[in-house]
Structure formats: C-alpha cells, structure tokens
Tab-separated table of C-alpha atoms and ligand atoms in Angstrom:
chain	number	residue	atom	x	y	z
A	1	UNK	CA	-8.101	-31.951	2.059
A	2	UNK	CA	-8.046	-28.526	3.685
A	3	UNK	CA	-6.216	-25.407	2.759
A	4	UNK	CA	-5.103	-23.211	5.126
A	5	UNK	CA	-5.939	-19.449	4.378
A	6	UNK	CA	-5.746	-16.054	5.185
A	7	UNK	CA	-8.120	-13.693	4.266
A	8	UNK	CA	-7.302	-10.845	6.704
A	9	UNK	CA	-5.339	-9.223	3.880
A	10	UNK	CA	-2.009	-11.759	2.941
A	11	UNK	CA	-1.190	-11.847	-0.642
A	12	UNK	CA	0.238	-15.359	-1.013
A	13	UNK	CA	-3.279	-16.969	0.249
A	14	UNK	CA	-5.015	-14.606	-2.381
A	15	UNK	CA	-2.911	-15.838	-4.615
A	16	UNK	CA	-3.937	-19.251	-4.321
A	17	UNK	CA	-7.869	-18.390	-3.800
A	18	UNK	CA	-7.557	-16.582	-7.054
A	19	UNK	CA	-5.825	-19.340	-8.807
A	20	UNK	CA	-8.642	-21.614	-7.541
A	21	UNK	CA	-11.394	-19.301	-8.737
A	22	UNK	CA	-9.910	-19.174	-12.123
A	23	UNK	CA	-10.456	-23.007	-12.113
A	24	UNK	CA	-13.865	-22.520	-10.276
A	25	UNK	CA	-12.512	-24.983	-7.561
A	26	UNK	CA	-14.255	-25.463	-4.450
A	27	UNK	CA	-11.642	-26.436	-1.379
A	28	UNK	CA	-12.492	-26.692	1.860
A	29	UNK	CA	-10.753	-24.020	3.827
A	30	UNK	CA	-9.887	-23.107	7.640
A	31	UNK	CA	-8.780	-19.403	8.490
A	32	UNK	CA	-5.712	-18.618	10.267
A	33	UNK	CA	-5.390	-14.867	11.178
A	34	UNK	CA	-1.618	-13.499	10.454
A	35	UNK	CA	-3.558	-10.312	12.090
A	36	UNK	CA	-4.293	-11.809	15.213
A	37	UNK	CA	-1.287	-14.030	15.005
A	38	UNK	CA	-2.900	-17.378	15.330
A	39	UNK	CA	-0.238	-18.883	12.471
A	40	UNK	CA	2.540	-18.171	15.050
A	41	UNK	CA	0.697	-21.670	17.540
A	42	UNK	CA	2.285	-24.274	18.129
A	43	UNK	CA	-0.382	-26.006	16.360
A	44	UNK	CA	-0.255	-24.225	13.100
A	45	UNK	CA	3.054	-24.944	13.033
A	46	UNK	CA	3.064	-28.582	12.997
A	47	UNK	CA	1.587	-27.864	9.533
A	48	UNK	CA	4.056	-25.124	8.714
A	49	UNK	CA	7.063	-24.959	10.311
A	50	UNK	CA	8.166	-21.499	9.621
A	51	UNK	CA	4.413	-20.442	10.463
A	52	UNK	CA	3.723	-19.267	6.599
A	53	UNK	CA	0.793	-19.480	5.186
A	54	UNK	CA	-1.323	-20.538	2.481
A	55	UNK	CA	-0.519	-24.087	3.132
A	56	UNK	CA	-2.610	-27.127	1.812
A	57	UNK	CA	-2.765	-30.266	3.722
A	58	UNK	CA	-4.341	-33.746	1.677
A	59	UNK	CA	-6.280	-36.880	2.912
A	60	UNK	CA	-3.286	-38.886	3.407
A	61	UNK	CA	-1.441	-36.193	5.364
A	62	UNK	CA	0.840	-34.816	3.013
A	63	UNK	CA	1.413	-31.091	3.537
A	64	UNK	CA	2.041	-28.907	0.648
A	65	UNK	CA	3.291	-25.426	1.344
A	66	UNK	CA	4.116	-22.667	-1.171
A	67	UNK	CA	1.753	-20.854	-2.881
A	68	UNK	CA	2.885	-21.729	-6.346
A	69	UNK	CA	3.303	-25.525	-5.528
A	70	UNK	CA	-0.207	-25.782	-4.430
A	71	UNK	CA	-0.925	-24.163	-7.765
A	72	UNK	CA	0.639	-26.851	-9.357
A	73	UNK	CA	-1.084	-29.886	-7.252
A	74	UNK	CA	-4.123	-28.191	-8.453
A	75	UNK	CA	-2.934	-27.695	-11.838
A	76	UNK	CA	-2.001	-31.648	-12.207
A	77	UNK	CA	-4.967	-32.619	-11.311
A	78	UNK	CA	-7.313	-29.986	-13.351
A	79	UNK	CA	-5.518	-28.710	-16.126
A	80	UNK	CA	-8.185	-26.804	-17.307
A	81	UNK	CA	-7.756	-23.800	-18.041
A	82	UNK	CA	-3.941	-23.954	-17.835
A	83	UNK	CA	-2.619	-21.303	-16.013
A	84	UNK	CA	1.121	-22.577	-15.274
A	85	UNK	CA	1.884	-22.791	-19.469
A	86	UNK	CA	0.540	-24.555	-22.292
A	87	UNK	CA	2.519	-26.652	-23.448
A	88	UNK	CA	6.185	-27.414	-22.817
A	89	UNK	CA	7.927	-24.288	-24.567
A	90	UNK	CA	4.697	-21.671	-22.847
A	91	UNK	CA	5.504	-23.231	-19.471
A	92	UNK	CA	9.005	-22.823	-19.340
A	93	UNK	CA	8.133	-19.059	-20.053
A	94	UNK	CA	5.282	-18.710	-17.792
A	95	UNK	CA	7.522	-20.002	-15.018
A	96	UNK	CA	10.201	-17.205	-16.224
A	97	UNK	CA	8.027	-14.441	-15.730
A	98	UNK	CA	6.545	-15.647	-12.875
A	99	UNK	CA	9.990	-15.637	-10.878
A	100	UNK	CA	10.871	-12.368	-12.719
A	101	UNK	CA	7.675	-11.008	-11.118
A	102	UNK	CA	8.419	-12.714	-7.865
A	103	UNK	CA	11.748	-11.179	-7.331
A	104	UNK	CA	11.517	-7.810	-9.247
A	105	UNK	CA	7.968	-6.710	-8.505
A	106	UNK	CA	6.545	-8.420	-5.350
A	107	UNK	CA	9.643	-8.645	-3.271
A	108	UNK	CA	10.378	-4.832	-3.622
A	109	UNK	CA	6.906	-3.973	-3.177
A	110	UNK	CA	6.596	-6.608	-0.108
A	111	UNK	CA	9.767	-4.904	1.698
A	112	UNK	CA	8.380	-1.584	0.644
A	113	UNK	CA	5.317	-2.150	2.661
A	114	UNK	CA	6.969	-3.993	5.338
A	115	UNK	CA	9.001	-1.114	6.443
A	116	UNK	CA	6.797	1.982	5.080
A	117	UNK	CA	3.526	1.201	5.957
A	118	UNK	CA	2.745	2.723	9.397
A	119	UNK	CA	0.108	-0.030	11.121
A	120	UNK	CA	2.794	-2.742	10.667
A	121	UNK	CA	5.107	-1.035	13.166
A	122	UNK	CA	3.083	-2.812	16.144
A	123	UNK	CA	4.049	-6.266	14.493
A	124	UNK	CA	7.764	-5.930	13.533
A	125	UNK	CA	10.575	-2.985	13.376
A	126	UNK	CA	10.552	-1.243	10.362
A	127	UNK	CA	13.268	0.688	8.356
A	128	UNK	CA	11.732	3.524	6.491
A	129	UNK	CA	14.957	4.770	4.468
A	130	UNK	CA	15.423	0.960	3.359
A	131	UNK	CA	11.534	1.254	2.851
A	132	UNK	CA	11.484	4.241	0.701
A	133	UNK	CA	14.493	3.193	-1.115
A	134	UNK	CA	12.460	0.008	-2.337
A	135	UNK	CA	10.063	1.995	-3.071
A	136	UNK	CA	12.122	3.547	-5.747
A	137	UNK	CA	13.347	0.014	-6.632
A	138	UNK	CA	9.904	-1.333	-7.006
A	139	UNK	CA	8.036	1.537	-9.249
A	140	UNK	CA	11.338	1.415	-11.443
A	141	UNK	CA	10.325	-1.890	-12.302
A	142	UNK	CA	6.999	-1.419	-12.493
A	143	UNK	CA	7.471	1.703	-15.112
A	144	UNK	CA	10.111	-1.472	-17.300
A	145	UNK	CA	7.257	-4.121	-16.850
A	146	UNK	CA	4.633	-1.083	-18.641
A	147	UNK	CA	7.398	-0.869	-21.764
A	148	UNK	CA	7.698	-4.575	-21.115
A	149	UNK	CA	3.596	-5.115	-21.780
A	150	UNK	CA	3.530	-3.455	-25.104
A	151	UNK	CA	1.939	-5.437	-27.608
A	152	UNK	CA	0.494	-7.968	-25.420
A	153	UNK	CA	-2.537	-8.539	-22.984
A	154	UNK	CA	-0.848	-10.686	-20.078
A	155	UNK	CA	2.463	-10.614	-18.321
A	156	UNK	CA	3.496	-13.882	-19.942
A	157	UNK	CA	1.838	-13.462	-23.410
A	158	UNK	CA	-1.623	-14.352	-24.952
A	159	UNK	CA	-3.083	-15.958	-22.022
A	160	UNK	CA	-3.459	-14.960	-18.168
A	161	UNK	CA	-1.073	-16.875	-15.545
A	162	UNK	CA	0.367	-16.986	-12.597
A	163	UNK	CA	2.272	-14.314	-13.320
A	164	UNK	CA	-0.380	-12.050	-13.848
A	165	UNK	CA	-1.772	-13.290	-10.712
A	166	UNK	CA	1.429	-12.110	-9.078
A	167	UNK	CA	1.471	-8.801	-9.403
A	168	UNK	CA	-2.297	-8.291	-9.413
A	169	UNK	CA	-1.973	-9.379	-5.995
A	170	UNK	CA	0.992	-7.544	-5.161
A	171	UNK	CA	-0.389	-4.775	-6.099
A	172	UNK	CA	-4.102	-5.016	-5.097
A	173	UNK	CA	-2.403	-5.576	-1.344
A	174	UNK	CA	1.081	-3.289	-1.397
A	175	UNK	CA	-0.379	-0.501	-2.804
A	176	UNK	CA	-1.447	0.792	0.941
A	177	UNK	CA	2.305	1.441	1.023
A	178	UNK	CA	1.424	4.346	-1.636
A	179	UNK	CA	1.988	2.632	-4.770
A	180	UNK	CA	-0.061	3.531	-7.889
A	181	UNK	CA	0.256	3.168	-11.916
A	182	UNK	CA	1.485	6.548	-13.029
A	183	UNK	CA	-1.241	7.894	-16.144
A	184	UNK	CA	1.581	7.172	-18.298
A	185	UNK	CA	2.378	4.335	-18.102
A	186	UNK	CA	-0.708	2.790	-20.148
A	187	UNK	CA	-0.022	-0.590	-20.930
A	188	UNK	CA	0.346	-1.402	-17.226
A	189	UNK	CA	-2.884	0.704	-16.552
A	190	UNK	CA	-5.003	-1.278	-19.728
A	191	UNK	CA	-3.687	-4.437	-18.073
A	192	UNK	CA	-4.767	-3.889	-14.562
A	193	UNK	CA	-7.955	-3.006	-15.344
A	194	UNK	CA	-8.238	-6.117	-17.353
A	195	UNK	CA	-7.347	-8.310	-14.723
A	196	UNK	CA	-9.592	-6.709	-11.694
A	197	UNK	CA	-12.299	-7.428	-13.903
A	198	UNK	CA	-12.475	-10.629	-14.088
A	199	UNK	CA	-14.560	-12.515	-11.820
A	200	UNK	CA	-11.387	-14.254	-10.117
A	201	UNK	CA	-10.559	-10.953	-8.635
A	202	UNK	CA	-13.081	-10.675	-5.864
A	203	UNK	CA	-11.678	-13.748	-4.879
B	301	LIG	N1	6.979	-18.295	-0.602
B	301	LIG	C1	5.811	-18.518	0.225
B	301	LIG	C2	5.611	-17.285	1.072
B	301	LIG	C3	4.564	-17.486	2.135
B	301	LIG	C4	4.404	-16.217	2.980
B	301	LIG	O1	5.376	-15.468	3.192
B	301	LIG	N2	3.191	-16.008	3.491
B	301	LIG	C5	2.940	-14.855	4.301
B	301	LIG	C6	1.558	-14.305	3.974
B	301	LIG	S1	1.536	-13.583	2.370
B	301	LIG	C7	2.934	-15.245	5.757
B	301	LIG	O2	2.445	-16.293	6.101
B	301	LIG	N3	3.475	-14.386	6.607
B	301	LIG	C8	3.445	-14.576	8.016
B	301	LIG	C9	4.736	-14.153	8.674
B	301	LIG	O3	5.721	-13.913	7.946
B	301	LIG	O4	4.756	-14.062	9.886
B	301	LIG	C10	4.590	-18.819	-0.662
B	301	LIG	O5	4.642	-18.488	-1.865
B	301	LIG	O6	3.612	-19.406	-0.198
C-alpha cells in the first residue's frame, strides 16, 4: 500500500498521520507538495481526480480517498485503540461530532485562512471581507464548543477521536490566519493543551 501525503503544511494529511500515530502504524508514504503544486499532474491525478490529497492507494489497486475513510480502512483492520466510537451507540456520536466539527469549526476556519492569510494570494484570489467575516463565524463557534467542553476531557466524551483530531488540526494549521483561544475560554484552552501533548501531535 502507499499513502499519499503532504507534509508541507495540509491539514487533512495530518489528520490521517495523526490518526496513524495514535495506532502507532507504520505506512509507507510518498510526498506530494500542494506547495509546489505537484498534486495538480496529470499523474497524481489518476489517483485523485480532483487532485486532493491524503489519498491511500492498496495492493490490489483500490484507491481510497478522504481523510476520514482512510481512517476507517485503518480502523477495520486495527481497532485498537478505537478512535471512530466504541461501540455502536459511542460511534454514532463520535461520527456526530466529528461532522459538527467538520462543518462548524474547520470549514470556517479553512475559508478564513483561504481568503485572510496573505502568502496564499500567489495560489488563488482571495476575499478578505468574506475572510474576516468567517473569521467571526469561526471563533463564535469556537467560544460555543469551550461552553460545549465543560465537564468533559474530549470533544466527543471520555475518550479522544477523530473529532478531537479535527480541530487540533484545524487549529494547529489555521491559526496563521490569527486565530487563538481567548484566556477565557478555559475548557477549550485545558483541552488543547491536552491534546498537543500527546505524542501523536508531532506527527
Ligand atoms: N474531504 C477531503 C478534503 C481533502 C482536501 O481538501 N485536501 C487538501 C489538503 S488539506 C488538498 O488536497 N488541497 C489541494 C487543493 O485544493 O488544491 C478529505 O477529508 O480528505
């Protein structure tokens, strides 16, 4: 197998390297810079049409893109530690926090950065009041997912997921756009720090 990756900065490969780490898989990998635009080639995408990356490709030749299906191949195969839900009931609501996070935090955040953060201008045209405006969008959220935390270590409960993993990465990446966790809002602070500490997070 070989997973194509990214590590010139992209969250959804970091994403997946982190998921891996928490499993302490090994995968062979091959590095496509989105910098340097080699995931736009006509060879990359024969493996991924709409040139997006991580993407995971088997033995037999089966290509599996999305970041949070190639969670889940990984996840069938070594359950250990579970990080898509524990059993039936926990995974229906570590998938619903997971799209909550998708859509609420890391797609504000992502558009945020898109259009606000000045170095991406040379690689596509950005609009700065629809920036800023997600801006607002995006730390509104974050300030209901700090009420959201109280009581609890991890965005979907007890245990860390891939939901966690989702906005640790949006974060640890969109935060060039200017984004921090206001002093007040501690639960979202105490979780943060939780998460960059583990080893997973270098990853
Ligand atoms: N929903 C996809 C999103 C994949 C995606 O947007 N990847 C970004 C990197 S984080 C990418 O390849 N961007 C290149 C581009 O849009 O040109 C997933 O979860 O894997």
């Amino acid at each position: 197998m070989l997973l194509y990756d990214d590590t010139t900065g992209a969250n959804n490969p970091r994403f997946v390297r982190i998921f891996l780490a928490e499993k302490n898989l090994k995968v062979p990998m091959k590095q496509v810079s989105i910098m340097k635009g080699e995931h736009k080639s006509e060879e990359f995408r024969k493996i991924s049409p709409s040139a997006k990356l991580p993407a995971l490709v088997l033995d037999d030749g089966t290509v599996i893109l999305e970041s949070v299906a190639i969670c889940r191949y990984f996840e069938n195969l070594h359950p250990e530690p579970p990080l898509l839900g524990r059993d039936a009931m926990d995974k229906v609501i570590v998938e619903m926090w997971h799209r909550r996070m998708e859509f609420e935090v890391m797609l504000p955040m992502a558009l945020a950065f898109r259009n606000t953060f000045s170095p991406l201008a040379t690689m596509w045209k950005q609009y700065k009041d629809f920036g800023e405006q997600q801006k607002r969008v995006a730390d509104r959220r974050l300030e209901m997912l700090d009420r959201e935390l109280e009581g609890r270590p991890f965005i979907a409960g007890e245990h860390y997921t891939i939901a966690d993993i989702r906005v640790q990465t949006s974060f640890d990446l969109f935060r060039l756009a200017g984004f921090e966790i206001k002093e007040e809002w501690i639960n979202l602070k105490q979780w943060y720090e939780t998460v960059s500490s583990r080893p997973s997070a270098k990853a």
